[in-house]
Amino acid sequence: MEILGIFKALSDETRLRILKLLEGGELCVCDIVAALDTSQPGASFHLCVLKEAGLIRDRKEGRWTHYRLEDSDMFRRFLLLSVMERAEGGVFEKDRVRLGVFLKGKEEGCKGLRPNEGR
Amino acid sequence: MEILGIFKALSDETRLRILKLLEGGELCVCDIVAALDTSQPGASFHLCVLKEAGLIRDRKEGRWTHYRLEDSDMFRRFLLLSVMERAEGGVFEKDRVRLGVFLKGKEEGCKGLRPNEGR
DNA sequence: ACAAAACATAAATTAAAGTTTATATAATAA
DNA sequence: TTATTATATAAACTTTAATTTATGTTTTGT
């Protein structure tokens, strides 16, 4: 049953955190690992569950995999919106901060490099 | 986090079956046990999870506890509606049939009894 | 061709959730 | 008051899901 898989995917805090992060736009796995401060296989596992449930999409580019929200149908769109609105607490804010720091660090590393020369 | 509890409550097939049954109106625990063809403590456990998540309400009357859907707020109403619409498969139909048979049996047992004399 | 980075997958472990079995409680009927 | 019915709760057990640790794959940089 499709709907059961969707609710199961949404019934885990780590996965709600990932969805909230993706609200800000596409992210690669290492961004998510940095933001959640968790293990890389752990993040991959949860991303897989979310993808199977049709809540996120992936896009491969070189050695990176970028994930973004999949809200092409009404039901999923509503659920994702609900997560954005109703998922609250310090965890999400902290994730957002860690992500910011990490992304900033990435930018710094690229200073002075020409396109396609970065990490 | 409230939303997490709601999704957790919805991430189990037995509980979706209970919600679907309650679509038809209030039921007592023994109705649900009969419809699901499961154990009474099992049904009580799942009813408890659904109640804690605010998806159903209970009403005590004599030795019975009657449960019904709680759709007083928009979000829960939408989720419950989604379950009604999107939960599909033979299980639900079978539950409905078993419930019908059981309720019919109850009625029969009451034939010829004055009010408050039957089960 | 070799090394390193980004991610995925698999096996082993741990933790959480669901089921079963037994017992308790509360209300009604006899 | 004793027995019975409807339900709840608790403890033991089983199943499922999540985490950890180790390794594999692919792509890119040197």
PDB file of C-alpha atoms (C1' of nucleotides) in Angstrom:
ATOM      1  CA  MET A   1       0.000   0.000   0.000  1.00  0.00           C
ATOM      2  CA  GLU A   2       1.514   3.246  -1.165  1.00  0.00           C
ATOM      3  CA  ILE A   3       0.060   5.419   1.565  1.00  0.00           C
ATOM      4  CA  LEU A   4       1.514   3.196   4.256  1.00  0.00           C
ATOM      5  CA  GLY A   5       5.018   3.622   2.836  1.00  0.00           C
ATOM      6  CA  ILE A   6       4.552   7.377   2.793  1.00  0.00           C
ATOM      7  CA  PHE A   7       3.475   7.534   6.428  1.00  0.00           C
ATOM      8  CA  LYS A   8       6.265   5.177   7.449  1.00  0.00           C
ATOM      9  CA  ALA A   9       8.775   7.407   5.717  1.00  0.00           C
ATOM     10  CA  LEU A  10       7.429  10.381   7.636  1.00  0.00           C
ATOM     11  CA  SER A  11       7.467   8.630  10.992  1.00  0.00           C
ATOM     12  CA  ASP A  12      11.099   9.238  11.834  1.00  0.00           C
ATOM     13  CA  GLU A  13      12.638  12.405  13.218  1.00  0.00           C
ATOM     14  CA  THR A  14      15.838  12.190  11.194  1.00  0.00           C
ATOM     15  CA  ARG A  15      13.818  12.011   7.997  1.00  0.00           C
ATOM     16  CA  LEU A  16      11.703  15.004   8.968  1.00  0.00           C
ATOM     17  CA  ARG A  17      14.961  16.858   9.579  1.00  0.00           C
ATOM     18  CA  ILE A  18      16.163  15.959   6.105  1.00  0.00           C
ATOM     19  CA  LEU A  19      12.925  17.140   4.546  1.00  0.00           C
ATOM     20  CA  LYS A  20      13.146  20.405   6.415  1.00  0.00           C
ATOM     21  CA  LEU A  21      16.675  20.924   5.177  1.00  0.00           C
ATOM     22  CA  LEU A  22      15.610  20.270   1.607  1.00  0.00           C
ATOM     23  CA  GLU A  23      13.004  22.986   1.948  1.00  0.00           C
ATOM     24  CA  GLY A  24      15.871  25.388   1.302  1.00  0.00           C
ATOM     25  CA  GLY A  25      16.680  23.701  -2.006  1.00  0.00           C
ATOM     26  CA  GLU A  26      18.680  20.849  -3.441  1.00  0.00           C
ATOM     27  CA  LEU A  27      21.491  19.381  -1.332  1.00  0.00           C
ATOM     28  CA  CYS A  28      24.078  16.677  -1.859  1.00  0.00           C
ATOM     29  CA  VAL A  29      24.596  13.850   0.614  1.00  0.00           C
ATOM     30  CA  CYS A  30      27.663  15.362   2.208  1.00  0.00           C
ATOM     31  CA  ASP A  31      25.740  18.571   2.918  1.00  0.00           C
ATOM     32  CA  ILE A  32      23.092  16.559   4.714  1.00  0.00           C
ATOM     33  CA  VAL A  33      25.661  14.540   6.638  1.00  0.00           C
ATOM     34  CA  ALA A  34      27.279  17.772   7.781  1.00  0.00           C
ATOM     35  CA  ALA A  35      23.979  19.416   8.712  1.00  0.00           C
ATOM     36  CA  LEU A  36      22.646  16.453  10.682  1.00  0.00           C
ATOM     37  CA  ASP A  37      26.020  15.675  12.163  1.00  0.00           C
ATOM     38  CA  THR A  38      25.448  11.998  11.505  1.00  0.00           C
ATOM     39  CA  SER A  39      27.130   9.119   9.676  1.00  0.00           C
ATOM     40  CA  GLN A  40      27.176   8.999   5.898  1.00  0.00           C
ATOM     41  CA  PRO A  41      25.595   5.517   5.665  1.00  0.00           C
ATOM     42  CA  GLY A  42      22.944   6.673   8.077  1.00  0.00           C
ATOM     43  CA  ALA A  43      22.043   9.600   5.866  1.00  0.00           C
ATOM     44  CA  SER A  44      22.059   7.395   2.763  1.00  0.00           C
ATOM     45  CA  PHE A  45      19.697   4.968   4.464  1.00  0.00           C
ATOM     46  CA  HIS A  46      17.155   7.626   5.313  1.00  0.00           C
ATOM     47  CA  LEU A  47      17.444   9.260   1.909  1.00  0.00           C
ATOM     48  CA  CYS A  48      16.693   5.894   0.392  1.00  0.00           C
ATOM     49  CA  VAL A  49      13.536   5.483   2.490  1.00  0.00           C
ATOM     50  CA  LEU A  50      12.332   8.959   1.530  1.00  0.00           C
ATOM     51  CA  LYS A  51      13.040   8.315  -2.116  1.00  0.00           C
ATOM     52  CA  GLU A  52      11.189   4.988  -2.137  1.00  0.00           C
ATOM     53  CA  ALA A  53       8.196   6.746  -0.641  1.00  0.00           C
ATOM     54  CA  GLY A  54       8.326   9.262  -3.472  1.00  0.00           C
ATOM     55  CA  LEU A  55       8.946  12.216  -1.191  1.00  0.00           C
ATOM     56  CA  ILE A  56      12.312  13.182  -2.681  1.00  0.00           C
ATOM     57  CA  ARG A  57      14.098  12.835  -6.020  1.00  0.00           C
ATOM     58  CA  ASP A  58      17.770  12.403  -6.746  1.00  0.00           C
ATOM     59  CA  ARG A  59      19.960  13.759  -9.496  1.00  0.00           C
ATOM     60  CA  LYS A  60      23.437  12.383 -10.148  1.00  0.00           C
ATOM     61  CA  GLU A  61      26.146  14.747 -11.223  1.00  0.00           C
ATOM     62  CA  GLY A  62      29.712  13.529 -11.300  1.00  0.00           C
ATOM     63  CA  ARG A  63      30.478  11.903  -8.008  1.00  0.00           C
ATOM     64  CA  TRP A  64      27.702  13.772  -6.247  1.00  0.00           C
ATOM     65  CA  THR A  65      24.083  12.855  -5.713  1.00  0.00           C
ATOM     66  CA  HIS A  66      21.795  15.798  -5.201  1.00  0.00           C
ATOM     67  CA  TYR A  67      18.455  15.372  -3.488  1.00  0.00           C
ATOM     68  CA  ARG A  68      15.432  17.609  -3.619  1.00  0.00           C
ATOM     69  CA  LEU A  69      11.812  17.525  -2.549  1.00  0.00           C
ATOM     70  CA  GLU A  70       9.357  15.755  -4.806  1.00  0.00           C
ATOM     71  CA  ASP A  71       6.052  17.536  -4.523  1.00  0.00           C
ATOM     72  CA  SER A  72       4.617  16.835  -7.921  1.00  0.00           C
ATOM     73  CA  ASP A  73       1.367  15.451  -6.593  1.00  0.00           C
ATOM     74  CA  MET A  74      -1.081  17.182  -4.287  1.00  0.00           C
ATOM     75  CA  PHE A  75      -0.989  14.713  -1.464  1.00  0.00           C
ATOM     76  CA  ARG A  76       2.782  14.731  -1.118  1.00  0.00           C
ATOM     77  CA  ARG A  77       2.869  18.475  -1.497  1.00  0.00           C
ATOM     78  CA  PHE A  78       0.449  18.844   1.392  1.00  0.00           C
ATOM     79  CA  LEU A  79       2.403  16.441   3.577  1.00  0.00           C
ATOM     80  CA  LEU A  80       5.694  18.175   2.874  1.00  0.00           C
ATOM     81  CA  LEU A  81       4.129  21.527   3.594  1.00  0.00           C
ATOM     82  CA  SER A  82       2.813  20.152   6.869  1.00  0.00           C
ATOM     83  CA  VAL A  83       6.268  19.035   7.845  1.00  0.00           C
ATOM     84  CA  MET A  84       7.674  22.456   7.058  1.00  0.00           C
ATOM     85  CA  GLU A  85       5.004  24.183   9.096  1.00  0.00           C
ATOM     86  CA  ARG A  86       4.585  21.850  12.008  1.00  0.00           C
ATOM     87  CA  ALA A  87       8.005  20.343  12.608  1.00  0.00           C
ATOM     88  CA  GLU A  88       9.413  22.534  15.329  1.00  0.00           C
ATOM     89  CA  GLY A  89      12.071  22.537  17.976  1.00  0.00           C
ATOM     90  CA  GLY A  90      15.740  23.270  18.393  1.00  0.00           C
ATOM     91  CA  VAL A  91      16.920  20.339  16.281  1.00  0.00           C
ATOM     92  CA  PHE A  92      15.831  21.861  13.002  1.00  0.00           C
ATOM     93  CA  GLU A  93      17.365  25.207  13.773  1.00  0.00           C
ATOM     94  CA  LYS A  94      20.659  23.581  14.713  1.00  0.00           C
ATOM     95  CA  ASP A  95      20.661  21.599  11.474  1.00  0.00           C
ATOM     96  CA  ARG A  96      20.118  24.778   9.550  1.00  0.00           C
ATOM     97  CA  VAL A  97      23.022  26.465  11.315  1.00  0.00           C
ATOM     98  CA  ARG A  98      25.422  23.568  10.768  1.00  0.00           C
ATOM     99  CA  LEU A  99      24.429  23.475   7.124  1.00  0.00           C
ATOM    100  CA  GLY A 100      25.122  27.175   6.799  1.00  0.00           C
ATOM    101  CA  VAL A 101      28.564  26.858   8.315  1.00  0.00           C
ATOM    102  CA  PHE A 102      29.386  23.894   6.096  1.00  0.00           C
ATOM    103  CA  LEU A 103      28.221  25.571   2.898  1.00  0.00           C
ATOM    104  CA  LYS A 104      30.196  28.667   3.789  1.00  0.00           C
ATOM    105  CA  GLY A 105      33.287  26.519   4.258  1.00  0.00           C
ATOM    106  CA  LYS A 106      32.751  25.035   0.809  1.00  0.00           C
ATOM    107  CA  GLU A 107      32.558  28.465  -0.778  1.00  0.00           C
ATOM    108  CA  GLU A 108      35.761  29.585   0.907  1.00  0.00           C
ATOM    109  CA  GLY A 109      37.537  26.555  -0.459  1.00  0.00           C
ATOM    110  CA  CYS A 110      36.594  27.613  -3.982  1.00  0.00           C
ATOM    111  CA  LYS A 111      37.926  31.167  -3.755  1.00  0.00           C
ATOM    112  CA  GLY A 112      40.116  31.914  -6.731  1.00  0.00           C
ATOM    113  CA  LEU A 113      39.295  28.729  -8.565  1.00  0.00           C
ATOM    114  CA  ARG A 114      37.835  28.736 -12.034  1.00  0.00           C
ATOM    115  CA  PRO A 115      34.518  26.873 -12.658  1.00  0.00           C
ATOM    116  CA  ASN A 116      34.782  23.070 -12.444  1.00  0.00           C
ATOM    117  CA  GLU A 117      37.982  23.323 -10.540  1.00  0.00           C
ATOM    118  CA  GLY A 118      36.447  23.049  -7.061  1.00  0.00           C
ATOM    119  CA  ARG A 119      36.454  20.115  -4.670  1.00  0.00           C
TER     120      ARG A 119
ATOM    121  CA  MET B   1       6.953  16.689  18.419  1.00  0.00           C
ATOM    122  CA  GLU B   2       3.254  16.318  17.787  1.00  0.00           C
ATOM    123  CA  ILE B   3       3.487  15.755  14.050  1.00  0.00           C
ATOM    124  CA  LEU B   4       5.892  12.872  14.527  1.00  0.00           C
ATOM    125  CA  GLY B   5       3.420  11.080  16.793  1.00  0.00           C
ATOM    126  CA  ILE B   6       0.697  11.559  14.210  1.00  0.00           C
ATOM    127  CA  PHE B   7       2.756  10.079  11.394  1.00  0.00           C
ATOM    128  CA  LYS B   8       3.919   7.224  13.612  1.00  0.00           C
ATOM    129  CA  ALA B   9       0.311   6.449  14.453  1.00  0.00           C
ATOM    130  CA  LEU B  10      -0.515   6.331  10.751  1.00  0.00           C
ATOM    131  CA  SER B  11       2.425   4.120   9.840  1.00  0.00           C
ATOM    132  CA  ASP B  12       0.845   0.793  10.673  1.00  0.00           C
ATOM    133  CA  GLU B  13      -1.593  -1.186   8.582  1.00  0.00           C
ATOM    134  CA  THR B  14      -3.714  -2.380  11.489  1.00  0.00           C
ATOM    135  CA  ARG B  15      -4.256   1.204  12.565  1.00  0.00           C
ATOM    136  CA  LEU B  16      -5.240   2.295   9.079  1.00  0.00           C
ATOM    137  CA  ARG B  17      -7.742  -0.559   9.082  1.00  0.00           C
ATOM    138  CA  ILE B  18      -9.208   0.690  12.353  1.00  0.00           C
ATOM    139  CA  LEU B  19      -9.507   4.212  11.002  1.00  0.00           C
ATOM    140  CA  LYS B  20     -11.244   2.924   7.907  1.00  0.00           C
ATOM    141  CA  LEU B  21     -13.711   1.008  10.038  1.00  0.00           C
ATOM    142  CA  LEU B  22     -14.448   4.079  12.110  1.00  0.00           C
ATOM    143  CA  GLU B  23     -15.310   5.935   8.946  1.00  0.00           C
ATOM    144  CA  GLY B  24     -18.690   4.186   9.207  1.00  0.00           C
ATOM    145  CA  GLY B  25     -19.264   5.633  12.684  1.00  0.00           C
ATOM    146  CA  GLU B  26     -18.567   4.925  16.310  1.00  0.00           C
ATOM    147  CA  LEU B  27     -17.598   1.386  17.301  1.00  0.00           C
ATOM    148  CA  CYS B  28     -16.801  -0.341  20.550  1.00  0.00           C
ATOM    149  CA  VAL B  29     -13.644  -2.379  21.073  1.00  0.00           C
ATOM    150  CA  CYS B  30     -15.348  -5.726  20.625  1.00  0.00           C
ATOM    151  CA  ASP B  31     -16.713  -4.605  17.236  1.00  0.00           C
ATOM    152  CA  ILE B  32     -13.192  -3.767  16.134  1.00  0.00           C
ATOM    153  CA  VAL B  33     -11.782  -7.008  17.488  1.00  0.00           C
ATOM    154  CA  ALA B  34     -14.423  -8.917  15.521  1.00  0.00           C
ATOM    155  CA  ALA B  35     -13.873  -6.922  12.334  1.00  0.00           C
ATOM    156  CA  LEU B  36     -10.082  -7.206  12.368  1.00  0.00           C
ATOM    157  CA  ASP B  37     -10.182 -10.784  13.576  1.00  0.00           C
ATOM    158  CA  THR B  38      -7.397 -10.007  16.017  1.00  0.00           C
ATOM    159  CA  SER B  39      -6.744 -10.194  19.750  1.00  0.00           C
ATOM    160  CA  GLN B  40      -8.464  -7.841  22.145  1.00  0.00           C
ATOM    161  CA  PRO B  41      -5.224  -6.563  23.746  1.00  0.00           C
ATOM    162  CA  GLY B  42      -3.862  -6.015  20.252  1.00  0.00           C
ATOM    163  CA  ALA B  43      -6.819  -3.849  19.327  1.00  0.00           C
ATOM    164  CA  SER B  44      -6.581  -1.948  22.616  1.00  0.00           C
ATOM    165  CA  PHE B  45      -2.911  -1.264  21.977  1.00  0.00           C
ATOM    166  CA  HIS B  46      -3.521   0.240  18.568  1.00  0.00           C
ATOM    167  CA  LEU B  47      -6.532   2.204  19.746  1.00  0.00           C
ATOM    168  CA  CYS B  48      -4.338   3.671  22.434  1.00  0.00           C
ATOM    169  CA  VAL B  49      -1.715   4.775  19.903  1.00  0.00           C
ATOM    170  CA  LEU B  50      -4.363   6.386  17.720  1.00  0.00           C
ATOM    171  CA  LYS B  51      -5.887   8.147  20.691  1.00  0.00           C
ATOM    172  CA  GLU B  52      -2.556   9.499  21.916  1.00  0.00           C
ATOM    173  CA  ALA B  53      -1.975  10.906  18.458  1.00  0.00           C
ATOM    174  CA  GLY B  54      -5.326  12.668  18.653  1.00  0.00           C
ATOM    175  CA  LEU B  55      -6.785  10.808  15.696  1.00  0.00           C
ATOM    176  CA  ILE B  56      -9.630   9.178  17.607  1.00  0.00           C
ATOM    177  CA  ARG B  57     -11.691   9.908  20.719  1.00  0.00           C
ATOM    178  CA  ASP B  58     -13.220   7.514  23.204  1.00  0.00           C
ATOM    179  CA  ARG B  59     -16.478   7.607  25.093  1.00  0.00           C
ATOM    180  CA  LYS B  60     -17.155   5.280  28.010  1.00  0.00           C
ATOM    181  CA  GLU B  61     -20.643   3.926  28.481  1.00  0.00           C
ATOM    182  CA  GLY B  62     -21.181   1.215  31.025  1.00  0.00           C
ATOM    183  CA  ARG B  63     -18.657  -1.498  30.404  1.00  0.00           C
ATOM    184  CA  TRP B  64     -18.107  -0.438  26.811  1.00  0.00           C
ATOM    185  CA  THR B  65     -15.653   1.999  25.336  1.00  0.00           C
ATOM    186  CA  HIS B  66     -16.765   3.504  22.067  1.00  0.00           C
ATOM    187  CA  TYR B  67     -14.237   4.997  19.679  1.00  0.00           C
ATOM    188  CA  ARG B  68     -14.777   7.450  16.880  1.00  0.00           C
ATOM    189  CA  LEU B  69     -12.714   9.571  14.551  1.00  0.00           C
ATOM    190  CA  GLU B  70     -11.410  12.869  15.843  1.00  0.00           C
ATOM    191  CA  ASP B  71     -11.272  15.272  12.936  1.00  0.00           C
ATOM    192  CA  SER B  72     -11.777  18.511  14.769  1.00  0.00           C
ATOM    193  CA  ASP B  73      -8.712  20.170  13.259  1.00  0.00           C
ATOM    194  CA  MET B  74      -7.941  20.621   9.592  1.00  0.00           C
ATOM    195  CA  PHE B  75      -4.708  18.688   9.486  1.00  0.00           C
ATOM    196  CA  ARG B  76      -6.122  15.570  11.087  1.00  0.00           C
ATOM    197  CA  ARG B  77      -9.241  15.841   8.990  1.00  0.00           C
ATOM    198  CA  PHE B  78      -7.155  15.876   5.839  1.00  0.00           C
ATOM    199  CA  LEU B  79      -5.052  12.939   6.963  1.00  0.00           C
ATOM    200  CA  LEU B  80      -8.086  10.880   7.875  1.00  0.00           C
ATOM    201  CA  LEU B  81      -9.698  11.713   4.566  1.00  0.00           C
ATOM    202  CA  SER B  82      -6.511  10.615   2.810  1.00  0.00           C
ATOM    203  CA  VAL B  83      -6.611   7.303   4.597  1.00  0.00           C
ATOM    204  CA  MET B  84     -10.229   6.796   3.571  1.00  0.00           C
ATOM    205  CA  GLU B  85      -9.460   7.596  -0.032  1.00  0.00           C
ATOM    206  CA  ARG B  86      -6.093   6.022  -0.516  1.00  0.00           C
ATOM    207  CA  ALA B  87      -6.070   2.962   1.708  1.00  0.00           C
ATOM    208  CA  GLU B  88      -7.057   0.207  -0.645  1.00  0.00           C
ATOM    209  CA  GLY B  89      -6.901  -3.555  -0.966  1.00  0.00           C
ATOM    210  CA  GLY B  90      -8.822  -6.617   0.074  1.00  0.00           C
ATOM    211  CA  VAL B  91      -8.070  -6.243   3.769  1.00  0.00           C
ATOM    212  CA  PHE B  92     -10.346  -3.300   4.265  1.00  0.00           C
ATOM    213  CA  GLU B  93     -13.232  -4.872   2.430  1.00  0.00           C
ATOM    214  CA  LYS B  94     -12.877  -8.045   4.474  1.00  0.00           C
ATOM    215  CA  ASP B  95     -12.882  -6.044   7.696  1.00  0.00           C
ATOM    216  CA  ARG B  96     -16.049  -4.326   6.596  1.00  0.00           C
ATOM    217  CA  VAL B  97     -17.731  -7.636   5.848  1.00  0.00           C
ATOM    218  CA  ARG B  98     -16.718  -9.217   9.160  1.00  0.00           C
ATOM    219  CA  LEU B  99     -17.964  -6.145  10.968  1.00  0.00           C
ATOM    220  CA  GLY B 100     -21.293  -6.386   9.171  1.00  0.00           C
ATOM    221  CA  VAL B 101     -21.740  -9.999  10.116  1.00  0.00           C
ATOM    222  CA  PHE B 102     -20.825  -9.306  13.722  1.00  0.00           C
ATOM    223  CA  LEU B 103     -23.174  -6.338  14.061  1.00  0.00           C
ATOM    224  CA  LYS B 104     -25.969  -8.352  12.502  1.00  0.00           C
ATOM    225  CA  GLY B 105     -25.348 -11.086  15.062  1.00  0.00           C
ATOM    226  CA  LYS B 106     -25.603  -8.528  17.850  1.00  0.00           C
ATOM    227  CA  GLU B 107     -28.958  -7.310  16.568  1.00  0.00           C
ATOM    228  CA  GLU B 108     -30.353 -10.813  16.358  1.00  0.00           C
ATOM    229  CA  GLY B 109     -29.360 -11.432  19.944  1.00  0.00           C
ATOM    230  CA  CYS B 110     -31.436  -8.436  21.005  1.00  0.00           C
ATOM    231  CA  LYS B 111     -34.654  -9.505  19.290  1.00  0.00           C
ATOM    232  CA  GLY B 112     -37.539  -9.373  21.707  1.00  0.00           C
ATOM    233  CA  LEU B 113     -35.594  -7.634  24.441  1.00  0.00           C
ATOM    234  CA  ARG B 114     -36.683  -4.327  25.867  1.00  0.00           C
ATOM    235  CA  PRO B 115     -34.232  -1.378  25.765  1.00  0.00           C
ATOM    236  CA  ASN B 116     -31.220  -1.754  28.043  1.00  0.00           C
ATOM    237  CA  GLU B 117     -31.789  -5.416  28.326  1.00  0.00           C
ATOM    238  CA  GLY B 118     -29.493  -6.527  25.500  1.00  0.00           C
ATOM    239  CA  ARG B 119     -25.766  -6.498  25.168  1.00  0.00           C
TER     240      ARG B 119
ATOM    241  C1'  DA C   1      47.481   4.223 -13.948  1.00  0.00           C
ATOM    242  C1'  DC C   2      46.921   5.544  -9.176  1.00  0.00           C
ATOM    243  C1'  DA C   3      44.879   7.903  -5.318  1.00  0.00           C
ATOM    244  C1'  DA C   4      41.188  10.236  -3.280  1.00  0.00           C
ATOM    245  C1'  DA C   5      36.427  11.865  -2.870  1.00  0.00           C
ATOM    246  C1'  DA C   6      31.382  11.003  -2.756  1.00  0.00           C
ATOM    247  C1'  DC C   7      28.204   7.868  -2.261  1.00  0.00           C
ATOM    248  C1'  DA C   8      25.992   3.175  -1.932  1.00  0.00           C
ATOM    249  C1'  DT C   9      25.480  -1.364  -0.103  1.00  0.00           C
ATOM    250  C1'  DA C  10      25.919  -5.266   3.134  1.00  0.00           C
ATOM    251  C1'  DA C  11      26.494  -7.529   7.513  1.00  0.00           C
ATOM    252  C1'  DA C  12      26.319  -7.204  12.346  1.00  0.00           C
ATOM    253  C1'  DT C  13      24.437  -4.920  16.259  1.00  0.00           C
ATOM    254  C1'  DT C  14      21.176  -2.296  18.878  1.00  0.00           C
ATOM    255  C1'  DA C  15      16.872  -0.292  19.716  1.00  0.00           C
ATOM    256  C1'  DA C  16      11.996   0.368  18.979  1.00  0.00           C
ATOM    257  C1'  DA C  17       7.536  -1.280  17.998  1.00  0.00           C
ATOM    258  C1'  DG C  18       4.109  -4.911  17.771  1.00  0.00           C
ATOM    259  C1'  DT C  19       2.186  -9.376  19.449  1.00  0.00           C
ATOM    260  C1'  DT C  20       0.973 -12.801  22.854  1.00  0.00           C
ATOM    261  C1'  DT C  21      -0.269 -14.483  27.150  1.00  0.00           C
ATOM    262  C1'  DA C  22      -1.741 -13.672  31.560  1.00  0.00           C
ATOM    263  C1'  DT C  23      -3.933 -10.860  34.880  1.00  0.00           C
ATOM    264  C1'  DA C  24      -6.357  -6.736  36.696  1.00  0.00           C
ATOM    265  C1'  DT C  25     -10.318  -3.516  36.899  1.00  0.00           C
ATOM    266  C1'  DA C  26     -14.846  -1.883  36.487  1.00  0.00           C
ATOM    267  C1'  DA C  27     -19.590  -2.428  35.402  1.00  0.00           C
ATOM    268  C1'  DT C  28     -23.589  -5.105  35.014  1.00  0.00           C
ATOM    269  C1'  DA C  29     -26.404  -9.313  35.534  1.00  0.00           C
ATOM    270  C1'  DA C  30     -27.922 -13.111  38.172  1.00  0.00           C
TER     271       DA C  30
ATOM    272  C1'  DT D   1     -22.486 -11.087  46.533  1.00  0.00           C
ATOM    273  C1'  DT D   2     -20.865 -13.776  43.054  1.00  0.00           C
ATOM    274  C1'  DA D   3     -20.259 -14.452  38.196  1.00  0.00           C
ATOM    275  C1'  DT D   4     -19.668 -12.582  33.813  1.00  0.00           C
ATOM    276  C1'  DT D   5     -18.699  -9.226  30.230  1.00  0.00           C
ATOM    277  C1'  DA D   6     -15.904  -5.531  28.221  1.00  0.00           C
ATOM    278  C1'  DT D   7     -11.785  -3.470  28.331  1.00  0.00           C
ATOM    279  C1'  DA D   8      -7.181  -2.175  30.017  1.00  0.00           C
ATOM    280  C1'  DT D   9      -2.573  -3.045  31.551  1.00  0.00           C
ATOM    281  C1'  DA D  10       1.795  -5.549  32.224  1.00  0.00           C
ATOM    282  C1'  DA D  11       5.439  -8.777  31.233  1.00  0.00           C
ATOM    283  C1'  DA D  12       7.652 -11.781  28.036  1.00  0.00           C
ATOM    284  C1'  DC D  13       8.599 -12.582  23.456  1.00  0.00           C
ATOM    285  C1'  DT D  14       9.028 -11.617  18.404  1.00  0.00           C
ATOM    286  C1'  DT D  15       9.507  -8.768  14.579  1.00  0.00           C
ATOM    287  C1'  DT D  16      10.864  -4.741  12.270  1.00  0.00           C
ATOM    288  C1'  DA D  17      13.530  -0.718  11.769  1.00  0.00           C
ATOM    289  C1'  DA D  18      17.646   2.075  12.672  1.00  0.00           C
ATOM    290  C1'  DT D  19      22.621   2.475  13.651  1.00  0.00           C
ATOM    291  C1'  DT D  20      27.332   1.104  13.162  1.00  0.00           C
ATOM    292  C1'  DT D  21      31.228  -0.691  10.949  1.00  0.00           C
ATOM    293  C1'  DA D  22      33.351  -2.325   7.006  1.00  0.00           C
ATOM    294  C1'  DT D  23      33.760  -2.596   2.120  1.00  0.00           C
ATOM    295  C1'  DG D  24      32.456  -1.757  -2.779  1.00  0.00           C
ATOM    296  C1'  DT D  25      31.672   1.395  -6.876  1.00  0.00           C
ATOM    297  C1'  DT D  26      32.131   5.339  -9.657  1.00  0.00           C
ATOM    298  C1'  DT D  27      34.078   9.562 -10.860  1.00  0.00           C
ATOM    299  C1'  DT D  28      37.621  12.842 -10.920  1.00  0.00           C
ATOM    300  C1'  DG D  29      42.193  14.794 -10.076  1.00  0.00           C
ATOM    301  C1'  DT D  30      47.203  13.957 -10.451  1.00  0.00           C
TER     302       DT D  30
END
